[in-house]
Coordinates of C-alpha atoms and ligand atoms in Angstrom, one line a residue:
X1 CA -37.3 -11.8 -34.3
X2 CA -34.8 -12.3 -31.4
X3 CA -33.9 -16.4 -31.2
X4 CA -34.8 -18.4 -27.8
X5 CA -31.2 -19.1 -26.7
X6 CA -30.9 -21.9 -24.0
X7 CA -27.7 -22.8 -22.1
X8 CA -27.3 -26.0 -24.7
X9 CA -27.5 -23.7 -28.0
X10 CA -23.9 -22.4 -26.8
X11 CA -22.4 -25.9 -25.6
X12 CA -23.3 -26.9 -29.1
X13 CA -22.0 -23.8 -30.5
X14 CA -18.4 -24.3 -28.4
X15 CA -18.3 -27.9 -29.3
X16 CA -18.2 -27.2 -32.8
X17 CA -16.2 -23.9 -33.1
X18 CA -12.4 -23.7 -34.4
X19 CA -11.4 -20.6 -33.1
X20 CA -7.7 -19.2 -34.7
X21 CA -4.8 -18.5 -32.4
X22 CA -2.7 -17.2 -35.2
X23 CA -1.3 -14.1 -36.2
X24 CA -3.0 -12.5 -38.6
X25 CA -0.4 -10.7 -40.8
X26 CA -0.6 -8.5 -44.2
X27 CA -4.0 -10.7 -44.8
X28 CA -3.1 -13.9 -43.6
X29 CA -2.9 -16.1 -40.4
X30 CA 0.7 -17.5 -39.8
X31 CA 2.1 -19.1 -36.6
X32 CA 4.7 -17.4 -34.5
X33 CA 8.2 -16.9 -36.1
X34 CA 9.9 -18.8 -33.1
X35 CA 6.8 -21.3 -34.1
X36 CA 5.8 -21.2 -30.1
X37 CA 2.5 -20.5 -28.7
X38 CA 0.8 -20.5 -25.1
X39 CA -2.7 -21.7 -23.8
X40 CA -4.5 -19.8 -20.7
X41 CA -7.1 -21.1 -19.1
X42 CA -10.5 -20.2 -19.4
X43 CA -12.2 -17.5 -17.1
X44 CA -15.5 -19.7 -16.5
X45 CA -14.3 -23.2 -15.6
X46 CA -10.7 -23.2 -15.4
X47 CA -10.4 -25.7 -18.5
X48 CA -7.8 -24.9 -20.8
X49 CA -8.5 -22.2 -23.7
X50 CA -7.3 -22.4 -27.4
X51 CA -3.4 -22.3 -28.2
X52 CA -2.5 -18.8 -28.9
X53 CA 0.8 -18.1 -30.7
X54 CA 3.1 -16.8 -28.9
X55 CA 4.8 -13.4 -30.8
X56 CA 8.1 -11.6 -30.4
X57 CA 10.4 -8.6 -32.2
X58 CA 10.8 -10.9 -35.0
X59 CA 6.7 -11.0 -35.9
X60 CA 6.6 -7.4 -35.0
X61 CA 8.7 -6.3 -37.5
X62 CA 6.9 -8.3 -39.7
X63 CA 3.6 -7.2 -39.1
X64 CA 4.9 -3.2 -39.2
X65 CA 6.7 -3.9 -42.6
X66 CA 3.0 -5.2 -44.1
X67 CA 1.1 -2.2 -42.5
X68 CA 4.2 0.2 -43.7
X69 CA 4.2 -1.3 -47.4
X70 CA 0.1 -0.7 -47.4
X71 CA 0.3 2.8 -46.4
X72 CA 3.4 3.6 -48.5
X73 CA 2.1 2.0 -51.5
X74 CA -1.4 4.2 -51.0
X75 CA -3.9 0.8 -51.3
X76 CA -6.5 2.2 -48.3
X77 CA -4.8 5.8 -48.3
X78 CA -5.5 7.2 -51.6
X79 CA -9.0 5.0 -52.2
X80 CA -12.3 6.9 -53.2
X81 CA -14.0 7.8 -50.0
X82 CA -16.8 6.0 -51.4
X83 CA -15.1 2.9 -52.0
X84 CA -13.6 3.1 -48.5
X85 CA -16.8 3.6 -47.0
X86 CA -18.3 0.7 -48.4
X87 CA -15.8 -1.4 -47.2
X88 CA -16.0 -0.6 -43.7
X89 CA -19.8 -0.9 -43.8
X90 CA -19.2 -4.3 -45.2
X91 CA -16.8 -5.2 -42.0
X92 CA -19.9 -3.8 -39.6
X93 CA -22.1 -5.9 -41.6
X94 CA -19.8 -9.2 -41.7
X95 CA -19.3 -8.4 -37.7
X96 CA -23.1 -8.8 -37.1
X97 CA -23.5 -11.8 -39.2
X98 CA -20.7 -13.0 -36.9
X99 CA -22.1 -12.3 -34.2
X100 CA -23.0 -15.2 -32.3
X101 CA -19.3 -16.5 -33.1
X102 CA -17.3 -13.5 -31.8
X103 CA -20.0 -13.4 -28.6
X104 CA -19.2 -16.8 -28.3
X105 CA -14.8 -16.0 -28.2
X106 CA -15.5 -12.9 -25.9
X107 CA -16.7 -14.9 -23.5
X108 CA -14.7 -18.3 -23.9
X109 CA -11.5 -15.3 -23.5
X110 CA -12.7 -13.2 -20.9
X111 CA -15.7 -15.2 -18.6
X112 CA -18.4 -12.3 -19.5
X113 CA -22.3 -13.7 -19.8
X114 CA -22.6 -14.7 -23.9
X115 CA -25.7 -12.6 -23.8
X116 CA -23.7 -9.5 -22.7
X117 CA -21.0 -10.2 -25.5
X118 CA -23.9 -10.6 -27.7
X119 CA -26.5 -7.8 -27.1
X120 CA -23.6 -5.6 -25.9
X121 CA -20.0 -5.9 -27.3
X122 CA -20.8 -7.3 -30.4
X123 CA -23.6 -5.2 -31.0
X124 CA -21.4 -1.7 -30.0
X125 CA -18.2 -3.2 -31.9
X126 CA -20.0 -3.4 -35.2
X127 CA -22.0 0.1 -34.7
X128 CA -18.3 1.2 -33.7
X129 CA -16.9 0.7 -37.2
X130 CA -20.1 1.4 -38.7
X131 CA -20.1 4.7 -37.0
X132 CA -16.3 5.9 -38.1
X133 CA -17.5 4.6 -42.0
X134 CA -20.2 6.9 -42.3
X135 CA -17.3 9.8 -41.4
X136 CA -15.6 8.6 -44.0
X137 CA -17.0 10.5 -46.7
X138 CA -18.3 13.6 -44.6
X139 CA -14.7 15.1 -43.7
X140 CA -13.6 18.2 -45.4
X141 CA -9.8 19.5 -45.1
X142 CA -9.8 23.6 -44.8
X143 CA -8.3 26.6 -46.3
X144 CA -6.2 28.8 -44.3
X145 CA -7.4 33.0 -44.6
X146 CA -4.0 34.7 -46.6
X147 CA -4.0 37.3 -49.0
X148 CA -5.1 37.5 -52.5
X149 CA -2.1 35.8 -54.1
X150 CA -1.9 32.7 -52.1
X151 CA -3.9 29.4 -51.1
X152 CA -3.0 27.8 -47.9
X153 CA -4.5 24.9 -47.9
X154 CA -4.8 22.8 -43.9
X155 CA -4.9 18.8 -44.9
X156 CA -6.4 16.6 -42.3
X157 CA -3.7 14.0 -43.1
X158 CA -3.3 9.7 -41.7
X159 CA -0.5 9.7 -39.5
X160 CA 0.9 6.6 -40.7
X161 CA 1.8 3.1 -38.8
X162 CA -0.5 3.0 -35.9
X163 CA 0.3 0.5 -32.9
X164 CA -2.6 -0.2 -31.0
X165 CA -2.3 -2.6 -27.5
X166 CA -5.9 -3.1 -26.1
X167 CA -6.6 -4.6 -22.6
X168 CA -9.0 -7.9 -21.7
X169 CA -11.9 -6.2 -20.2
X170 CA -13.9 -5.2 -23.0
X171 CA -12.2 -6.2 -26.2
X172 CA -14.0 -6.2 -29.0
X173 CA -15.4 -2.7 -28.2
X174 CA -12.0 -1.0 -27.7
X175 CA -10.7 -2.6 -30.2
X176 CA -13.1 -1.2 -32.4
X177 CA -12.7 2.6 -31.3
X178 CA -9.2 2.3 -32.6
X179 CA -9.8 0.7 -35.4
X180 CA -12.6 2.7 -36.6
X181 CA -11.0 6.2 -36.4
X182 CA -7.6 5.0 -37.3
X183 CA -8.5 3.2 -40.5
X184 CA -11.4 5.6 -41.5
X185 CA -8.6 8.0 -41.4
X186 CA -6.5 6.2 -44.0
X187 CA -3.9 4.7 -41.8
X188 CA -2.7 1.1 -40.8
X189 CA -2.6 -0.5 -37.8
X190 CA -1.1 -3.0 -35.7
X191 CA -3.1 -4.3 -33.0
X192 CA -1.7 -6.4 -30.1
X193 CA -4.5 -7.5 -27.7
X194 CA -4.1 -8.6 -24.3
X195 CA -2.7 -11.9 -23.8
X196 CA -5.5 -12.8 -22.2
X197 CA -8.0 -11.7 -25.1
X198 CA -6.7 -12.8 -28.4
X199 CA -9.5 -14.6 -30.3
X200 CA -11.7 -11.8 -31.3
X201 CA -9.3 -9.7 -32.4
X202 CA -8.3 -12.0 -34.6
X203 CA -11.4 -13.1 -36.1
X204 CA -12.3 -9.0 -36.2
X205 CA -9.2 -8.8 -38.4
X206 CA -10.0 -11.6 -40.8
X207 CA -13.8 -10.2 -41.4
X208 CA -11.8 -6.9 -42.4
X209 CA -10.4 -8.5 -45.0
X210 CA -13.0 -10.3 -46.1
X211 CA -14.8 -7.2 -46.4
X212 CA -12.2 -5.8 -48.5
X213 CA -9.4 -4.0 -46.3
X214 CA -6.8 -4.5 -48.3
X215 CA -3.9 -6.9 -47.1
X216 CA -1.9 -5.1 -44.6
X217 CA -3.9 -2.4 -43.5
X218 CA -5.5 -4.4 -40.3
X219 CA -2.5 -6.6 -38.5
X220 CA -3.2 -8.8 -35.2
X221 CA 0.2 -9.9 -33.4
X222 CA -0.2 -12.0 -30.2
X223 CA 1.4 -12.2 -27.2
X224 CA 2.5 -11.3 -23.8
X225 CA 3.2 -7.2 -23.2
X226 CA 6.6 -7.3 -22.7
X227 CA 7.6 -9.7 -25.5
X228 CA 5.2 -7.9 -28.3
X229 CA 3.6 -4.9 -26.6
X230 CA 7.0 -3.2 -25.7
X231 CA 8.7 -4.1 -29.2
X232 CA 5.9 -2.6 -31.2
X233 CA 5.8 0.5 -28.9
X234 CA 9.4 0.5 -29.0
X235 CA 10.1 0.2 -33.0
X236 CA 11.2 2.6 -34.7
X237 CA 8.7 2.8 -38.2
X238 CA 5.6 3.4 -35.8
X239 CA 4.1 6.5 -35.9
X240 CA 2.2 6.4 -32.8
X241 CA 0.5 4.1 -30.0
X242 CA -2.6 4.0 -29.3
X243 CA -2.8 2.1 -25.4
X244 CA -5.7 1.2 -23.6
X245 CA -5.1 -0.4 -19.8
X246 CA -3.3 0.0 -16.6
X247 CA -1.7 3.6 -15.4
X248 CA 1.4 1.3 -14.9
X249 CA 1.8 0.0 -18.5
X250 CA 0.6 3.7 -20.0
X251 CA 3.9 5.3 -18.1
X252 CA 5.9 2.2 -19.7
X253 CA 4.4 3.4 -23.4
X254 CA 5.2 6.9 -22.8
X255 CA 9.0 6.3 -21.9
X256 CA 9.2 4.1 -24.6
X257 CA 7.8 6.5 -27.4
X258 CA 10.7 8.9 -25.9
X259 CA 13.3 6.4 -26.1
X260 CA 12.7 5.5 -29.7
X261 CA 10.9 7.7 -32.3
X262 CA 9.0 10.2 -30.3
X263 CA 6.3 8.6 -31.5
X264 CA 2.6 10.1 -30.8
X265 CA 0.9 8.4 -27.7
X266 CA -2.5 8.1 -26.9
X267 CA -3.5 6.7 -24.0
X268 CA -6.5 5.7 -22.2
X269 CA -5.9 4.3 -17.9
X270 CA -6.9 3.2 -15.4
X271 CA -9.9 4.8 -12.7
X272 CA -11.5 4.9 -9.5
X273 CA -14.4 7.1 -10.1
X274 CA -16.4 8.3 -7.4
X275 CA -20.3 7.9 -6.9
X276 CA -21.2 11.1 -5.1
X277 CA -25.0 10.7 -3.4
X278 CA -26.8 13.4 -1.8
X279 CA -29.2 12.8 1.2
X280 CA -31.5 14.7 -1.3
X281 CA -31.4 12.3 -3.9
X282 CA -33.8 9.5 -5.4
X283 CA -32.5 6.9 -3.9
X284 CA -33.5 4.1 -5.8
X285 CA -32.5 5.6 -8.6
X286 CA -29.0 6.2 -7.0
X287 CA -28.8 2.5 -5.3
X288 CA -29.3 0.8 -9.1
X289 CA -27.2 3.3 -10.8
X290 CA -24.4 2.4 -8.0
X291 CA -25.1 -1.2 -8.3
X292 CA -24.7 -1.6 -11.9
X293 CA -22.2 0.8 -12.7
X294 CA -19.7 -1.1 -10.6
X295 CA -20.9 -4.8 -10.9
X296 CA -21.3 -4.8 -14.6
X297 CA -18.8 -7.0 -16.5
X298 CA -17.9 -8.0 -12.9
X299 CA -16.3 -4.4 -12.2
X300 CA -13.9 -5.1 -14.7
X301 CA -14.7 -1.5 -16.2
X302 CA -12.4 1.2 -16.2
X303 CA -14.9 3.8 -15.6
X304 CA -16.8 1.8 -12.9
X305 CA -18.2 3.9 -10.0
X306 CA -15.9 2.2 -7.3
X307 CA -15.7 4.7 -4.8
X308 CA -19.8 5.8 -3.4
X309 CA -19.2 8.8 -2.3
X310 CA -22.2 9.2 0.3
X311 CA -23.9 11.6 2.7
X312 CA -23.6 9.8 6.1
X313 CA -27.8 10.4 7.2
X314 CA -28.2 8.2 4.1
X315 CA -25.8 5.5 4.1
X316 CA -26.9 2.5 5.7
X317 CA -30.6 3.0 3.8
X318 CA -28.7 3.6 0.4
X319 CA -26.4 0.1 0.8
X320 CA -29.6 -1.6 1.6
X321 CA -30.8 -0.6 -1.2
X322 CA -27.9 -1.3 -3.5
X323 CA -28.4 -4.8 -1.9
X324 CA -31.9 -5.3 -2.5
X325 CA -31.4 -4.1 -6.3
X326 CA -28.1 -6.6 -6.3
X327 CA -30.1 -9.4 -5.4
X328 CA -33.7 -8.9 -7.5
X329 CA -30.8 -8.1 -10.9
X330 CA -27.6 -8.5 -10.8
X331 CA -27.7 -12.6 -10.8
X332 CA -24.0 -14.1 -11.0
X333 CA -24.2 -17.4 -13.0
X334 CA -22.1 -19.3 -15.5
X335 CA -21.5 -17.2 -18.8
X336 CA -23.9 -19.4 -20.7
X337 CA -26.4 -19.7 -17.6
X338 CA -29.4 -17.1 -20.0
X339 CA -30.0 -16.0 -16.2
X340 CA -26.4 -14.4 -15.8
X341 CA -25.9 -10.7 -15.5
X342 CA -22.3 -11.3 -14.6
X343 CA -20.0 -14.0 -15.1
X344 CA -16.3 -14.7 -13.9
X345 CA -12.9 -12.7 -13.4
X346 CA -10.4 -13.1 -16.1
X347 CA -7.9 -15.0 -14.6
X348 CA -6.7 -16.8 -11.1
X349 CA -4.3 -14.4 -10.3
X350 CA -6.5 -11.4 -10.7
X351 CA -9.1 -13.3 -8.6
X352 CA -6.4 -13.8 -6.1
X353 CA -5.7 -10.2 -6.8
X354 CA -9.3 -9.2 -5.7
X355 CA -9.8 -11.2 -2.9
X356 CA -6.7 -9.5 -1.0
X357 CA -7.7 -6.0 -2.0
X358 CA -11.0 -7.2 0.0
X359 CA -9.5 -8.7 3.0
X360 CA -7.5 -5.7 3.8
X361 CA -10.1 -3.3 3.3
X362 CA -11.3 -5.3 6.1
X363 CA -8.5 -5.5 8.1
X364 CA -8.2 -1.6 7.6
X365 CA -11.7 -1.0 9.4
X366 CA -14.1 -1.7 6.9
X367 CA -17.0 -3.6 6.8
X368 CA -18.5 -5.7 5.1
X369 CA -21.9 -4.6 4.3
X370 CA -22.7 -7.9 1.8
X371 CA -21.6 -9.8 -0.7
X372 CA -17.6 -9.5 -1.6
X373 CA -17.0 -13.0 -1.7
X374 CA -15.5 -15.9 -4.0
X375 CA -18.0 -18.2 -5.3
X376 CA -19.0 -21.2 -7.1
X377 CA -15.5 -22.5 -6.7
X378 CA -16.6 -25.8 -7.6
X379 CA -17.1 -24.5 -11.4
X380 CA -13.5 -24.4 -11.5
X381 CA -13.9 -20.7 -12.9
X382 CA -13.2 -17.1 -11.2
X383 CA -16.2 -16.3 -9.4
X384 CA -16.2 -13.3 -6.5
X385 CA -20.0 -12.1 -5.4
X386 CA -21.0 -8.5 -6.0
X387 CA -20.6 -6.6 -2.6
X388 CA -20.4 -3.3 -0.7
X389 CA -17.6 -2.6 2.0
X390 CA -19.0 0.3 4.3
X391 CA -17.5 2.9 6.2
X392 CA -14.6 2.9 4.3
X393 CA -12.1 6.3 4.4
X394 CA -10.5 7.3 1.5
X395 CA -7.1 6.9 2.6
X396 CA -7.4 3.0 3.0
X397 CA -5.8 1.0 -0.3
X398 CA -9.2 -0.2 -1.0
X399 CA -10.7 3.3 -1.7
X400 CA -7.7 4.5 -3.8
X401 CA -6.4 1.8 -5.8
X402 CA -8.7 0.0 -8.9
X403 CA -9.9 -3.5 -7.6
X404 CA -11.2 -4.7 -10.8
X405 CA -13.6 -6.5 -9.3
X406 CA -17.9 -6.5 -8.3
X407 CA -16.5 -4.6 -5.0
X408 CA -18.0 -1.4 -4.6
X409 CA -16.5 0.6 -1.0
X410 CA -18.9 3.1 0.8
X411 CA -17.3 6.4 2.1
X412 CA -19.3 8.6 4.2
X413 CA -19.2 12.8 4.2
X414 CA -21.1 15.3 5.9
X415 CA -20.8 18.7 4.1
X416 CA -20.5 19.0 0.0
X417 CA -17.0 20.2 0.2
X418 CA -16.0 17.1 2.0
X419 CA -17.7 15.3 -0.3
X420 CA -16.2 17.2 -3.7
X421 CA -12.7 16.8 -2.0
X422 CA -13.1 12.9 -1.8
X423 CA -14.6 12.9 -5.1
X424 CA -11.5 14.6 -6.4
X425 CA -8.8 13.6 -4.1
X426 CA -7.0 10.5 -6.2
X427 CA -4.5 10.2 -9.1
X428 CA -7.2 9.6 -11.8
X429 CA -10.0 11.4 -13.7
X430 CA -11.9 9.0 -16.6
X431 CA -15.0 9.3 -14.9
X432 CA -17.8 10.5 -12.1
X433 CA -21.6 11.0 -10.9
X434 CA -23.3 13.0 -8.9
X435 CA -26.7 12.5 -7.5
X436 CA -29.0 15.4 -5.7
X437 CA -32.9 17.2 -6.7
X438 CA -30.5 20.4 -6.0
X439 CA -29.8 21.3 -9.8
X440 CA -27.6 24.2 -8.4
X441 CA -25.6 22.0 -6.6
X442 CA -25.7 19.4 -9.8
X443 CA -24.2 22.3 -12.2
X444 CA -22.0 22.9 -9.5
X445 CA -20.6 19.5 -9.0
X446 CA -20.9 18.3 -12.4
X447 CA -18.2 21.3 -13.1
X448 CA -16.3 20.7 -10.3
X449 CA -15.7 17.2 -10.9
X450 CA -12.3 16.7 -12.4
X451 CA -12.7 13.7 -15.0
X452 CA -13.3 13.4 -18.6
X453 CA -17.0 12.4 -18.0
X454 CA -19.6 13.5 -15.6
X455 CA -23.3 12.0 -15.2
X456 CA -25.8 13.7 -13.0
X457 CA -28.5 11.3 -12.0
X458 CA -27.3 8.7 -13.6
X459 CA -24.6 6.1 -14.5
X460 CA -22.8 5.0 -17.4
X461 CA -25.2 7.0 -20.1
X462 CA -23.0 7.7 -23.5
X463 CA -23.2 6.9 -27.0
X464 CA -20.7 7.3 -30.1
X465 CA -21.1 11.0 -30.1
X466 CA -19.4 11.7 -26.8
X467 CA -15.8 11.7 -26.2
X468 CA -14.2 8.9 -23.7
X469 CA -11.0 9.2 -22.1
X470 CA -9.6 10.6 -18.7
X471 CA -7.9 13.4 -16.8
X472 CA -5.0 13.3 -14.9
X473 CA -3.4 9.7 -14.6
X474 CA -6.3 8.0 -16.4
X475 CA -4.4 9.1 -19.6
X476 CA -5.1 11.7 -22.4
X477 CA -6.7 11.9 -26.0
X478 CA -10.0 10.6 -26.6
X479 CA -11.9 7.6 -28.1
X480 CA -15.3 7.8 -29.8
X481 CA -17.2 10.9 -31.3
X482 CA -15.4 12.4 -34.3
X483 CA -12.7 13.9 -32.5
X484 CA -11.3 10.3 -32.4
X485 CA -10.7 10.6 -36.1
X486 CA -8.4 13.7 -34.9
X487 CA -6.2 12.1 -33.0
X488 CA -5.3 9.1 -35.8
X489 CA -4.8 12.5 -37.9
X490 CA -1.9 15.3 -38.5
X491 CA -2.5 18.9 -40.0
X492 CA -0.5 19.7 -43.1
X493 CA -0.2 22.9 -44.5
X494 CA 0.3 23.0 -48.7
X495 CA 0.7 27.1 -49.0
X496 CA 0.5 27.8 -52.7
X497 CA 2.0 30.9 -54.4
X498 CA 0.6 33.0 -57.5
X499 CA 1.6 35.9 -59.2
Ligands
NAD1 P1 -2.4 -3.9 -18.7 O1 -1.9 -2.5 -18.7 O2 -1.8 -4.9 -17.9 O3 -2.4 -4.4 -20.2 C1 -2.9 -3.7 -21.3 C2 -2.2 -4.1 -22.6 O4 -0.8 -3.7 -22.5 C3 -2.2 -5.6 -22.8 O5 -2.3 -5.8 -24.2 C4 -0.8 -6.0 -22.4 O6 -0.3 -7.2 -23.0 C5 0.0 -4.8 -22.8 N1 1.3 -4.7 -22.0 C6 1.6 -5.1 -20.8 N2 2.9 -4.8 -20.5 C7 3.4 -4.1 -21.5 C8 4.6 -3.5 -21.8 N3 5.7 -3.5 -21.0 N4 4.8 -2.9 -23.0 C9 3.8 -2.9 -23.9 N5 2.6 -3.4 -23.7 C10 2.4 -4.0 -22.5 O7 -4.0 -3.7 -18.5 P2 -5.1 -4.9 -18.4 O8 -4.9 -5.7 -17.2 O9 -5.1 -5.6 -19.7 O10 -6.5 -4.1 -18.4 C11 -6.9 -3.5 -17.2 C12 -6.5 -2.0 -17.1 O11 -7.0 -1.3 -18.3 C13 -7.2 -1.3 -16.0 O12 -6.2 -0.5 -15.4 C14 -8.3 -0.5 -16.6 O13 -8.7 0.6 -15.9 C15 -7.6 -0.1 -17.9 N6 -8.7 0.2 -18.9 C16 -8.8 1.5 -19.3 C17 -9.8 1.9 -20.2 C18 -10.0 3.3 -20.6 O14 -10.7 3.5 -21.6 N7 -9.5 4.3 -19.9 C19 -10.6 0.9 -20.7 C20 -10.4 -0.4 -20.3 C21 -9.4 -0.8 -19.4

């Protein structure tokens, strides 16, 4: 039976909760060597958020000495498969008894509607390390052909000390496609979330251990990039980094993995993934695909279709339409507001960020078609509307860089080549669509797309079994399916001689 939330359930909920700002370390919270923390204010009214400490080299090395000890002395390594299994279905369970809690951080952190957090990354975070448990016990190491008198046998082995640095916009989800594969496959981990995101990471890491990771295995240090990000990606006793967040930052980790250990990096970047809608086309099915797969979560989505690629006959009756669908469902409220589809951005500057990415889209000839616009200032929170900017080319700013934001920009073609050359022409690949009745030209297009996921007739369609991650500068390796549990792994060959 789902409950009857109300606006009031959650203001009683926040007036009571505790939330922890501390590291969690080889199974314990403790405060910041240096003892210092830092407080951000919170995405929906501005008010301040819960004191965070503040990490550095010193709990770095800390936190990588406790995952190194756990995976040297074998505690989550060597385990039954069984008995590992159980334990990580125990964390998916605790996670879902949780789950009005951790919904309840996610959005306090990050200014996302509490029903979202709750029906969505909650709900996918738990199934997340649900999904890499079940694997746990259903992955079989090979044997290499060789002739009679030998055995070669090809372990799948954990790589070790993993690193993991997450971004703000969906934390509790990425956080758990790292986590699942890499601890399903027997490693450790360190994970340092985004600055801005540090409660539920925390809390994720504490129901691990309640559920019987053993101490160690799951680490959480907090902190700004530069002062906790760049040491852990930097030191030398981590075996690889697993990033998720901006193209900038993911160049940053790879230099750093060459100036220290030549540690593995996986990384997962930014987008600006096109949209591309054919005259043909349903186009109601096209306008609410376009609308919600670049307003949802306020367009802070990596994948988001930013850029609507769109046959000119078609373009003013298509933004109409994305207008009309923006208005009757997309509703912009307070987080707790039960109405909200979309809540705040995370933070002033981004805000600021957004609404200057707008203005010179319309300075550089575009136009504002609706929407676009900062709102409910008087909340004190980070509020921009969900809009379209038309006749946009894809040479302005606004139509190659990611905007983050509920801004989607309109770019008119007139022959599919155009269209598949502004579809392809930008530095990244995570994602793309392509609408048309034309199956031919869908095949075609779907192939020629260049990004690590393709929808035809739709948006945003994917579940555990398909791979995530991009091509080109939106990064390399992939999360979810069980090819994640690949890249958290190394082949070893034990070649055996007899006779
Ligand atoms: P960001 O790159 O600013 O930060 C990501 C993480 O890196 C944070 O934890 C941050 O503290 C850390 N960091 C920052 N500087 C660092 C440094 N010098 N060394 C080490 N770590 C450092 O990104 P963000 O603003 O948190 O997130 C938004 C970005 O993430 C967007 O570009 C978005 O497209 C991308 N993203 C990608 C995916 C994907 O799966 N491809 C998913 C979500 C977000």
């Amino acid at each position: 039976m789902t409950k009857d939330y109300t606006r009031q359930y959650w203001e009683d909920l926040l007036a009571k909760a505790r939330p922890e700002g501390r590291h969690f370390i080889d199974g314990a919270y403790t405060a910041a060597a240096t003892g210092k923390t830092f407080l951000r204010p919170r995405p929906m009214d501005g008010q301040p958020g819960t004191e965070i400490a503040r990490g550095d080299a010193e709990d770095i090395n800390l936190a990588v000495a406790a995952a190194r000890a756990a995976f040297a002395r074998g505690v989550w390594r060597t385990k039954e498969p069984l008995e590992k299994k159980k334990i990580m279905l125990k964390w998916a369970d605790l996670i879902r008894q949780h789950a009005e809690e951790l919904a309840l951080l996610e959005t306090l952190d990050v200014g996302k509607p509490i029903m979202a957090s709750l029906n969505v990354d909650v709900r996918l975070c738990a199934d997340g390390i649900q999904y890499y448990a079940e694997m746990i016990d259903k992955l079989y190491d090979e044997i290499a052909p060789t002739g009679p008198n030998a055995r070669a046998l090809v372990r799948k082995v954990p790589i070790g000390v993993i690193g993991a640095i997450t971004p703000w916009n969906y934390p509790l989800i990425i956080d758990a496609w790292k986590l699942g594969p890499a601890i399903a496959a027997g490693n450790s981990v360190v994970l340092k979330p985004a600055e801005q995101s540090s409660l539920s990471a925390l809390r994720l890491a504490a129901l691990g251990h309640e559920a019987g990771l053993p101490a160690g295995v799951l680490n959480v240090v907090t902190g700004y990039g530069e002062e906790t990000g760049k040491p852990l990606a930097l030191h030398m006793d981590v075996d690889m980094i697993a990033f998720t967040g901006s193209t900038e930052v993911g160049k940053l980790i790879m230099g750093y993995a060459a100036q220290s250990n030549i540690k593995r990096v996986a990384l997962e970047l930014g987008g600006k993934s096109p949209i591309v809608v054919f005259a043909d086309s349903d186009l109601d099915a096209a306008a609410s695909a376009a609308a919600w797969g670049c307003f949802y979560n306020s367009g802070e989505t990596c994948h988001a279709s930013t850029r609507l690629i769109v046959e000119r006959s078609v373009q003013d009756t298509l933004v109409e339409k994305i207008k009309a669908v923006t208005a009757r469902e997309i509703t912009l409220a307070h987080p707790f507001d039960m109405s909200a589809q979309i809540g705040a951005l995370i933070e002033e500057s981004h805000l600021q960020k957004v609404l200057g990415m707008i203005s010179d889209g319309l300075a550089s000839g575009g136009r504002r078609a609706f929407g676009a616009e900062r709102v409910l200032d008087d909340t004190g929170g980070y509020y921009v509307s969900p809009g379209v900017i038309a006749d946009v080319s894809n040479d302005m700013p606004i139509a190659r860089n990611e905007i983050f934001g509920p801004v989607l920009v309109s770019i008119p073609f007139d022959t599919e080549q155009e269209a598949l050359s502004i579809a392809n022409d930008t530095i990244y690949g995570l994602a793309g669509a392509v609408f048309t009745s034309d199956m031919n030209r869908a095949h075609r297009f779907s192939e020629a797309i260049h990004a690590g996921t393709v929808w035809v007739n739709t948006y945003d369609m994917s579940n555990f079994a398909t791979p995530f991650g991009g091509f080109k500068q939106s990064g390399f390796g992939r999360d979810r399916s069980v090819h994640a549990i690949d890249k958290y792994c190394d082949y070893k060959t034990i070649w055996q001689q007899f006779g």
